[in-house]
Each structure stands twice: as structure tokens, then as C-alpha cells.
JSON list of C-alpha atoms in Angstrom, two decimals:
[
{"chain": "A", "resi": 1, "resn": "MET", "atom": "CA", "xyz": [2.28, 12.73, 0.04]},
{"chain": "A", "resi": 2, "resn": "ARG", "atom": "CA", "xyz": [3.81, 11.90, -3.62]},
{"chain": "A", "resi": 3, "resn": "SER", "atom": "CA", "xyz": [2.89, 9.79, -6.81]},
{"chain": "A", "resi": 4, "resn": "MET", "atom": "CA", "xyz": [4.19, 6.50, -7.26]},
{"chain": "A", "resi": 5, "resn": "THR", "atom": "CA", "xyz": [7.04, 5.74, -9.10]},
{"chain": "A", "resi": 6, "resn": "LYS", "atom": "CA", "xyz": [6.67, 3.02, -11.71]},
{"chain": "A", "resi": 7, "resn": "VAL", "atom": "CA", "xyz": [9.10, 0.67, -9.95]},
{"chain": "A", "resi": 8, "resn": "GLU", "atom": "CA", "xyz": [6.77, 1.35, -6.75]},
{"chain": "A", "resi": 9, "resn": "TYR", "atom": "CA", "xyz": [3.60, 0.92, -8.73]},
{"chain": "A", "resi": 10, "resn": "GLU", "atom": "CA", "xyz": [4.93, -2.47, -10.30]},
{"chain": "A", "resi": 11, "resn": "ARG", "atom": "CA", "xyz": [5.74, -3.80, -6.59]},
{"chain": "A", "resi": 12, "resn": "TRP", "atom": "CA", "xyz": [2.34, -2.55, -5.27]},
{"chain": "A", "resi": 13, "resn": "ARG", "atom": "CA", "xyz": [0.27, -4.30, -8.12]},
{"chain": "A", "resi": 14, "resn": "SER", "atom": "CA", "xyz": [1.88, -7.51, -7.42]},
{"chain": "A", "resi": 15, "resn": "GLU", "atom": "CA", "xyz": [1.26, -7.07, -3.64]},
{"chain": "A", "resi": 16, "resn": "ILE", "atom": "CA", "xyz": [-2.29, -5.73, -4.02]},
{"chain": "A", "resi": 17, "resn": "ASP", "atom": "CA", "xyz": [-3.28, -8.23, -6.53]},
{"chain": "A", "resi": 18, "resn": "ARG", "atom": "CA", "xyz": [-2.26, -11.14, -4.03]},
{"chain": "A", "resi": 19, "resn": "ARG", "atom": "CA", "xyz": [-3.91, -9.39, -1.00]},
{"chain": "A", "resi": 20, "resn": "PHE", "atom": "CA", "xyz": [-7.22, -8.89, -2.89]},
{"chain": "A", "resi": 21, "resn": "ALA", "atom": "CA", "xyz": [-7.22, -12.61, -3.87]},
{"chain": "A", "resi": 22, "resn": "ASP", "atom": "CA", "xyz": [-6.41, -13.75, -0.49]},
{"chain": "A", "resi": 23, "resn": "SER", "atom": "CA", "xyz": [-9.17, -11.63, 1.00]},
{"chain": "A", "resi": 24, "resn": "GLN", "atom": "CA", "xyz": [-11.59, -12.85, -1.49]},
{"chain": "A", "resi": 25, "resn": "VAL", "atom": "CA", "xyz": [-10.63, -16.40, -0.80]},
{"chain": "A", "resi": 26, "resn": "ALA", "atom": "CA", "xyz": [-10.98, -15.66, 3.01]},
{"chain": "A", "resi": 27, "resn": "ALA", "atom": "CA", "xyz": [-14.57, -14.25, 2.56]},
{"chain": "A", "resi": 28, "resn": "GLY", "atom": "CA", "xyz": [-15.57, -17.24, 0.68]},
{"chain": "A", "resi": 29, "resn": "THR", "atom": "CA", "xyz": [-16.31, -15.32, -2.56]},
{"chain": "A", "resi": 30, "resn": "TRP", "atom": "CA", "xyz": [-13.67, -16.81, -4.79]},
{"chain": "A", "resi": 31, "resn": "GLN", "atom": "CA", "xyz": [-11.96, -20.35, -5.02]},
{"chain": "A", "resi": 32, "resn": "PRO", "atom": "CA", "xyz": [-8.28, -20.15, -4.38]},
{"chain": "A", "resi": 33, "resn": "GLU", "atom": "CA", "xyz": [-7.25, -21.82, -7.90]},
{"chain": "A", "resi": 34, "resn": "ARG", "atom": "CA", "xyz": [-8.75, -18.82, -9.72]},
{"chain": "A", "resi": 35, "resn": "ALA", "atom": "CA", "xyz": [-8.29, -15.99, -7.55]},
{"chain": "A", "resi": 36, "resn": "LEU", "atom": "CA", "xyz": [-5.12, -14.63, -8.46]},
{"chain": "A", "resi": 37, "resn": "GLU", "atom": "CA", "xyz": [-6.27, -14.42, -11.87]},
{"chain": "A", "resi": 38, "resn": "LEU", "atom": "CA", "xyz": [-9.40, -12.82, -10.93]},
{"chain": "A", "resi": 39, "resn": "ALA", "atom": "CA", "xyz": [-7.82, -10.24, -8.91]},
{"chain": "A", "resi": 40, "resn": "ARG", "atom": "CA", "xyz": [-5.59, -9.21, -11.73]},
{"chain": "A", "resi": 41, "resn": "GLN", "atom": "CA", "xyz": [-8.35, -9.24, -14.32]},
{"chain": "A", "resi": 42, "resn": "GLY", "atom": "CA", "xyz": [-10.30, -6.85, -11.88]},
{"chain": "A", "resi": 43, "resn": "ASN", "atom": "CA", "xyz": [-7.29, -4.41, -11.15]},
{"chain": "A", "resi": 44, "resn": "ASP", "atom": "CA", "xyz": [-6.38, -4.16, -14.86]},
{"chain": "A", "resi": 45, "resn": "THR", "atom": "CA", "xyz": [-9.94, -3.23, -15.59]},
{"chain": "A", "resi": 46, "resn": "LEU", "atom": "CA", "xyz": [-9.79, -0.38, -12.93]},
{"chain": "A", "resi": 47, "resn": "LEU", "atom": "CA", "xyz": [-6.32, 0.57, -13.84]},
{"chain": "A", "resi": 48, "resn": "PRO", "atom": "CA", "xyz": [-6.26, -0.08, -17.70]},
{"chain": "A", "resi": 49, "resn": "GLU", "atom": "CA", "xyz": [-3.35, 2.45, -18.13]},
{"chain": "A", "resi": 50, "resn": "GLY", "atom": "CA", "xyz": [-1.52, 1.27, -15.19]},
{"chain": "A", "resi": 51, "resn": "LEU", "atom": "CA", "xyz": [0.05, 4.24, -13.22]},
{"chain": "A", "resi": 52, "resn": "ALA", "atom": "CA", "xyz": [-1.07, 6.64, -15.78]},
{"chain": "A", "resi": 53, "resn": "THR", "atom": "CA", "xyz": [-4.94, 5.74, -15.20]},
{"chain": "A", "resi": 54, "resn": "ASP", "atom": "CA", "xyz": [-6.67, 8.89, -15.75]},
{"chain": "A", "resi": 55, "resn": "GLY", "atom": "CA", "xyz": [-8.85, 9.58, -12.45]},
{"chain": "A", "resi": 56, "resn": "SER", "atom": "CA", "xyz": [-6.65, 7.20, -10.47]},
{"chain": "A", "resi": 57, "resn": "LEU", "atom": "CA", "xyz": [-4.17, 8.62, -7.58]},
{"chain": "A", "resi": 58, "resn": "LEU", "atom": "CA", "xyz": [-1.74, 6.11, -6.37]},
{"chain": "A", "resi": 59, "resn": "LEU", "atom": "CA", "xyz": [-0.05, 7.94, -3.63]},
{"chain": "A", "resi": 60, "resn": "ILE", "atom": "CA", "xyz": [2.96, 7.30, -1.62]},
{"chain": "A", "resi": 61, "resn": "ALA", "atom": "CA", "xyz": [3.27, 8.52, 2.36]},
{"chain": "A", "resi": 62, "resn": "GLU", "atom": "CA", "xyz": [6.39, 9.37, 3.50]},
{"chain": "A", "resi": 63, "resn": "ARG", "atom": "CA", "xyz": [7.84, 10.81, 6.86]},
{"chain": "A", "resi": 64, "resn": "PRO", "atom": "CA", "xyz": [9.89, 13.93, 6.62]},
{"chain": "A", "resi": 65, "resn": "ASP", "atom": "CA", "xyz": [13.10, 12.05, 6.59]},
{"chain": "A", "resi": 66, "resn": "GLY", "atom": "CA", "xyz": [11.73, 10.41, 3.24]},
{"chain": "A", "resi": 67, "resn": "THR", "atom": "CA", "xyz": [10.97, 7.00, 4.72]},
{"chain": "A", "resi": 68, "resn": "PRO", "atom": "CA", "xyz": [7.79, 5.25, 3.22]},
{"chain": "A", "resi": 69, "resn": "VAL", "atom": "CA", "xyz": [5.16, 4.62, 5.64]},
{"chain": "A", "resi": 70, "resn": "GLY", "atom": "CA", "xyz": [1.90, 3.83, 3.44]},
{"chain": "A", "resi": 71, "resn": "ARG", "atom": "CA", "xyz": [0.20, 4.05, 0.28]},
{"chain": "A", "resi": 72, "resn": "LEU", "atom": "CA", "xyz": [-2.94, 4.95, -1.27]},
{"chain": "A", "resi": 73, "resn": "TRP", "atom": "CA", "xyz": [-5.13, 4.30, -3.93]},
{"chain": "A", "resi": 74, "resn": "ILE", "atom": "CA", "xyz": [-8.10, 6.54, -4.88]},
{"chain": "A", "resi": 75, "resn": "GLY", "atom": "CA", "xyz": [-10.60, 6.47, -7.73]},
{"chain": "A", "resi": 76, "resn": "LEU", "atom": "CA", "xyz": [-11.76, 9.80, -8.27]},
{"chain": "A", "resi": 77, "resn": "THR", "atom": "CA", "xyz": [-15.09, 8.33, -9.90]},
{"chain": "A", "resi": 78, "resn": "HIS", "atom": "CA", "xyz": [-17.11, 5.71, -8.00]},
{"chain": "A", "resi": 79, "resn": "PRO", "atom": "CA", "xyz": [-17.20, 2.04, -9.38]},
{"chain": "A", "resi": 80, "resn": "ARG", "atom": "CA", "xyz": [-20.97, 2.15, -9.30]},
{"chain": "A", "resi": 81, "resn": "GLY", "atom": "CA", "xyz": [-21.54, 5.53, -10.45]},
{"chain": "A", "resi": 82, "resn": "THR", "atom": "CA", "xyz": [-22.38, 7.23, -7.40]},
{"chain": "A", "resi": 83, "resn": "VAL", "atom": "CA", "xyz": [-22.33, 10.88, -8.25]},
{"chain": "A", "resi": 84, "resn": "ASP", "atom": "CA", "xyz": [-19.83, 13.23, -6.66]},
{"chain": "A", "resi": 85, "resn": "CYS", "atom": "CA", "xyz": [-18.33, 10.44, -4.51]},
{"chain": "A", "resi": 86, "resn": "ALA", "atom": "CA", "xyz": [-14.51, 9.02, -4.93]},
{"chain": "A", "resi": 87, "resn": "PHE", "atom": "CA", "xyz": [-13.64, 5.73, -3.59]},
{"chain": "A", "resi": 88, "resn": "LEU", "atom": "CA", "xyz": [-10.72, 4.72, -1.66]},
{"chain": "A", "resi": 89, "resn": "TYR", "atom": "CA", "xyz": [-9.70, 1.12, -3.26]},
{"chain": "A", "resi": 90, "resn": "ASP", "atom": "CA", "xyz": [-6.34, 0.41, -0.89]},
{"chain": "A", "resi": 91, "resn": "ILE", "atom": "CA", "xyz": [-5.02, 2.32, 2.23]},
{"chain": "A", "resi": 92, "resn": "GLU", "atom": "CA", "xyz": [-2.16, 0.54, 3.74]},
{"chain": "A", "resi": 93, "resn": "VAL", "atom": "CA", "xyz": [0.64, 1.60, 6.33]},
{"chain": "A", "resi": 94, "resn": "ARG", "atom": "CA", "xyz": [3.79, -0.75, 6.21]},
{"chain": "A", "resi": 95, "resn": "ALA", "atom": "CA", "xyz": [3.65, -3.23, 9.20]},
{"chain": "A", "resi": 96, "resn": "GLU", "atom": "CA", "xyz": [6.67, -1.88, 10.84]},
{"chain": "A", "resi": 97, "resn": "HIS", "atom": "CA", "xyz": [4.91, 1.75, 11.03]},
{"chain": "A", "resi": 98, "resn": "ARG", "atom": "CA", "xyz": [1.45, 0.59, 12.34]},
{"chain": "A", "resi": 99, "resn": "GLY", "atom": "CA", "xyz": [0.06, 1.70, 15.60]},
{"chain": "A", "resi": 100, "resn": "ARG", "atom": "CA", "xyz": [1.51, 5.26, 15.39]},
{"chain": "A", "resi": 101, "resn": "GLY", "atom": "CA", "xyz": [-1.10, 7.15, 13.90]},
{"chain": "A", "resi": 102, "resn": "TYR", "atom": "CA", "xyz": [-0.41, 6.95, 10.16]},
{"chain": "A", "resi": 103, "resn": "GLY", "atom": "CA", "xyz": [-3.40, 5.26, 9.30]},
{"chain": "A", "resi": 104, "resn": "ARG", "atom": "CA", "xyz": [-5.59, 8.09, 10.57]},
{"chain": "A", "resi": 105, "resn": "ALA", "atom": "CA", "xyz": [-3.03, 10.57, 8.81]},
{"chain": "A", "resi": 106, "resn": "LEU", "atom": "CA", "xyz": [-3.30, 8.58, 5.53]},
{"chain": "A", "resi": 107, "resn": "LEU", "atom": "CA", "xyz": [-7.30, 8.60, 5.46]},
{"chain": "A", "resi": 108, "resn": "ALA", "atom": "CA", "xyz": [-6.87, 12.29, 6.29]},
{"chain": "A", "resi": 109, "resn": "ALA", "atom": "CA", "xyz": [-4.88, 12.89, 3.09]},
{"chain": "A", "resi": 110, "resn": "ALA", "atom": "CA", "xyz": [-6.98, 10.78, 0.99]},
{"chain": "A", "resi": 111, "resn": "GLU", "atom": "CA", "xyz": [-9.72, 12.94, 2.09]},
{"chain": "A", "resi": 112, "resn": "ALA", "atom": "CA", "xyz": [-7.93, 16.38, 1.49]},
{"chain": "A", "resi": 113, "resn": "ALA", "atom": "CA", "xyz": [-6.82, 14.88, -2.18]},
{"chain": "A", "resi": 114, "resn": "VAL", "atom": "CA", "xyz": [-10.63, 14.31, -2.94]},
{"chain": "A", "resi": 115, "resn": "ARG", "atom": "CA", "xyz": [-11.65, 17.47, -1.65]},
{"chain": "A", "resi": 116, "resn": "GLU", "atom": "CA", "xyz": [-8.89, 19.43, -3.49]},
{"chain": "A", "resi": 117, "resn": "ARG", "atom": "CA", "xyz": [-10.45, 17.90, -6.60]},
{"chain": "A", "resi": 118, "resn": "GLY", "atom": "CA", "xyz": [-13.94, 19.28, -5.76]},
{"chain": "A", "resi": 119, "resn": "ILE", "atom": "CA", "xyz": [-15.42, 16.04, -4.84]},
{"chain": "A", "resi": 120, "resn": "SER", "atom": "CA", "xyz": [-17.69, 16.04, -1.73]},
{"chain": "A", "resi": 121, "resn": "ALA", "atom": "CA", "xyz": [-17.77, 12.44, -0.70]},
{"chain": "A", "resi": 122, "resn": "LEU", "atom": "CA", "xyz": [-15.32, 9.46, -0.07]},
{"chain": "A", "resi": 123, "resn": "GLU", "atom": "CA", "xyz": [-16.34, 5.81, 0.39]},
{"chain": "A", "resi": 124, "resn": "LEU", "atom": "CA", "xyz": [-14.59, 2.70, 0.99]},
{"chain": "A", "resi": 125, "resn": "ASN", "atom": "CA", "xyz": [-15.42, -1.11, 1.24]},
{"chain": "A", "resi": 126, "resn": "VAL", "atom": "CA", "xyz": [-13.97, -3.03, 4.49]},
{"chain": "A", "resi": 127, "resn": "PHE", "atom": "CA", "xyz": [-14.31, -6.43, 5.40]},
{"chain": "A", "resi": 128, "resn": "GLY", "atom": "CA", "xyz": [-16.30, -7.19, 8.69]},
{"chain": "A", "resi": 129, "resn": "ASP", "atom": "CA", "xyz": [-13.62, -8.91, 10.18]},
{"chain": "A", "resi": 130, "resn": "ASN", "atom": "CA", "xyz": [-11.39, -6.14, 9.86]},
{"chain": "A", "resi": 131, "resn": "GLN", "atom": "CA", "xyz": [-12.12, -4.55, 13.38]},
{"chain": "A", "resi": 132, "resn": "THR", "atom": "CA", "xyz": [-8.76, -2.26, 13.33]},
{"chain": "A", "resi": 133, "resn": "ALA", "atom": "CA", "xyz": [-10.07, -0.67, 10.01]},
{"chain": "A", "resi": 134, "resn": "ILE", "atom": "CA", "xyz": [-13.82, -0.62, 10.94]},
{"chain": "A", "resi": 135, "resn": "ALA", "atom": "CA", "xyz": [-12.57, 1.24, 14.29]},
{"chain": "A", "resi": 136, "resn": "LEU", "atom": "CA", "xyz": [-10.21, 3.70, 12.19]},
{"chain": "A", "resi": 137, "resn": "TYR", "atom": "CA", "xyz": [-13.01, 4.56, 9.97]},
{"chain": "A", "resi": 138, "resn": "ALA", "atom": "CA", "xyz": [-15.73, 4.98, 12.35]},
{"chain": "A", "resi": 139, "resn": "GLY", "atom": "CA", "xyz": [-13.46, 7.09, 14.43]},
{"chain": "A", "resi": 140, "resn": "SER", "atom": "CA", "xyz": [-12.82, 9.45, 11.50]},
{"chain": "A", "resi": 141, "resn": "GLY", "atom": "CA", "xyz": [-16.56, 9.75, 10.89]},
{"chain": "A", "resi": 142, "resn": "TYR", "atom": "CA", "xyz": [-17.27, 7.19, 8.21]},
{"chain": "A", "resi": 143, "resn": "ALA", "atom": "CA", "xyz": [-20.74, 5.54, 8.51]},
{"chain": "A", "resi": 144, "resn": "VAL", "atom": "CA", "xyz": [-22.14, 2.33, 7.18]},
{"chain": "A", "resi": 145, "resn": "VAL", "atom": "CA", "xyz": [-24.12, 2.80, 3.88]},
{"chain": "A", "resi": 146, "resn": "THR", "atom": "CA", "xyz": [-24.35, -0.74, 2.63]},
{"chain": "A", "resi": 147, "resn": "GLN", "atom": "CA", "xyz": [-23.87, -4.13, 4.51]},
{"chain": "A", "resi": 148, "resn": "GLN", "atom": "CA", "xyz": [-23.69, -7.72, 3.50]},
{"chain": "A", "resi": 149, "resn": "MET", "atom": "CA", "xyz": [-24.37, -10.78, 5.64]},
{"chain": "A", "resi": 150, "resn": "ARG", "atom": "CA", "xyz": [-23.78, -14.54, 5.08]},
{"chain": "A", "resi": 151, "resn": "LYS", "atom": "CA", "xyz": [-24.06, -17.70, 6.79]},
{"chain": "A", "resi": 152, "resn": "ASP", "atom": "CA", "xyz": [-22.59, -20.69, 6.27]},
{"chain": "A", "resi": 153, "resn": "LEU", "atom": "CA", "xyz": [-25.24, -23.25, 5.91]},
{"chain": "A", "resi": 154, "resn": "THR", "atom": "CA", "xyz": [-22.41, -26.29, 5.97]},
{"chain": "A", "resi": 155, "resn": "ALA", "atom": "CA", "xyz": [-21.64, -25.60, 9.50]},
{"chain": "A", "resi": 156, "resn": "GLY", "atom": "CA", "xyz": [-23.72, -27.54, 12.15]}
]
């Protein structure tokens, strides 16, 4: 694991803003017309100093040969103020490296980074339709602490 470079951060910000916007649209939370703007605003609030934002870890995972395989975004303070709990905003394994155990390794690295900073818990959010991620987190000891449910009332 190593810190993101400025160039990596700029590329990642563009990608994560788009992914977050798309996930909110797919979940029915935001309208497509404003989703990207809302995603950028939200991430700007969480990362006001960009790469230099205090309390944020923006990390790249590499194989021993230097090939990047994934990335992490960890907030060392919880967004809802939960005491002694960090928040995993983003964990991603590059598509060409998925299915090889890197997701579990990145999750373990995130946990170690949080533990090294004296924080005793790590929380994350996962959309209910992301069964691969849910299985990874459950298999790594994560438990559901909150759950939102929705019913589409326009469907027959």
C-alpha cells in the first residue's frame, strides 16, 4: 500500500464521482440530470483539501512488481460522528485483477491502517444488490448494523 499521487488522485476523483452518481441513480435516490453534480459536491465536502485532506487515507495497492491492483479511501472520522470508528468510503480492485483475493487483501490492509491509528472499528456502506461485496464483507467479519428498505409503489 502507498499513498496516491496527485495524478492518480485526479483520475480517481473523476471516476469515483461518476461511479457514486451512477449508483445513486440506480438506487433511485437521485435524478440522472443532477447526479454527477451532487456526487461532486458530496465528495468535495468530504475531501475539501483534496489529496491533502486531514483525516483521509487515499491509498493505492500494488503487487510486488509495482502493478497497481486497487485503491482505498478511508475516513479516519466517521461521517455520522460514531466514536472510535473509521469509515471505508471506497474500496476497488481493478477489473482485470478481480477474483484473485485482492479484495480481501485490500480490506485487510484498510483494517490494519485504521488499527495502526488507534481506531477500533471500521464501517462501510454497501448497496443491497452488490452480492459480491456483501459476501466479501460478511466473510471478513462485518455485520449489518443498519438497513434501509424500499418498495417501488409504481410497479404493479
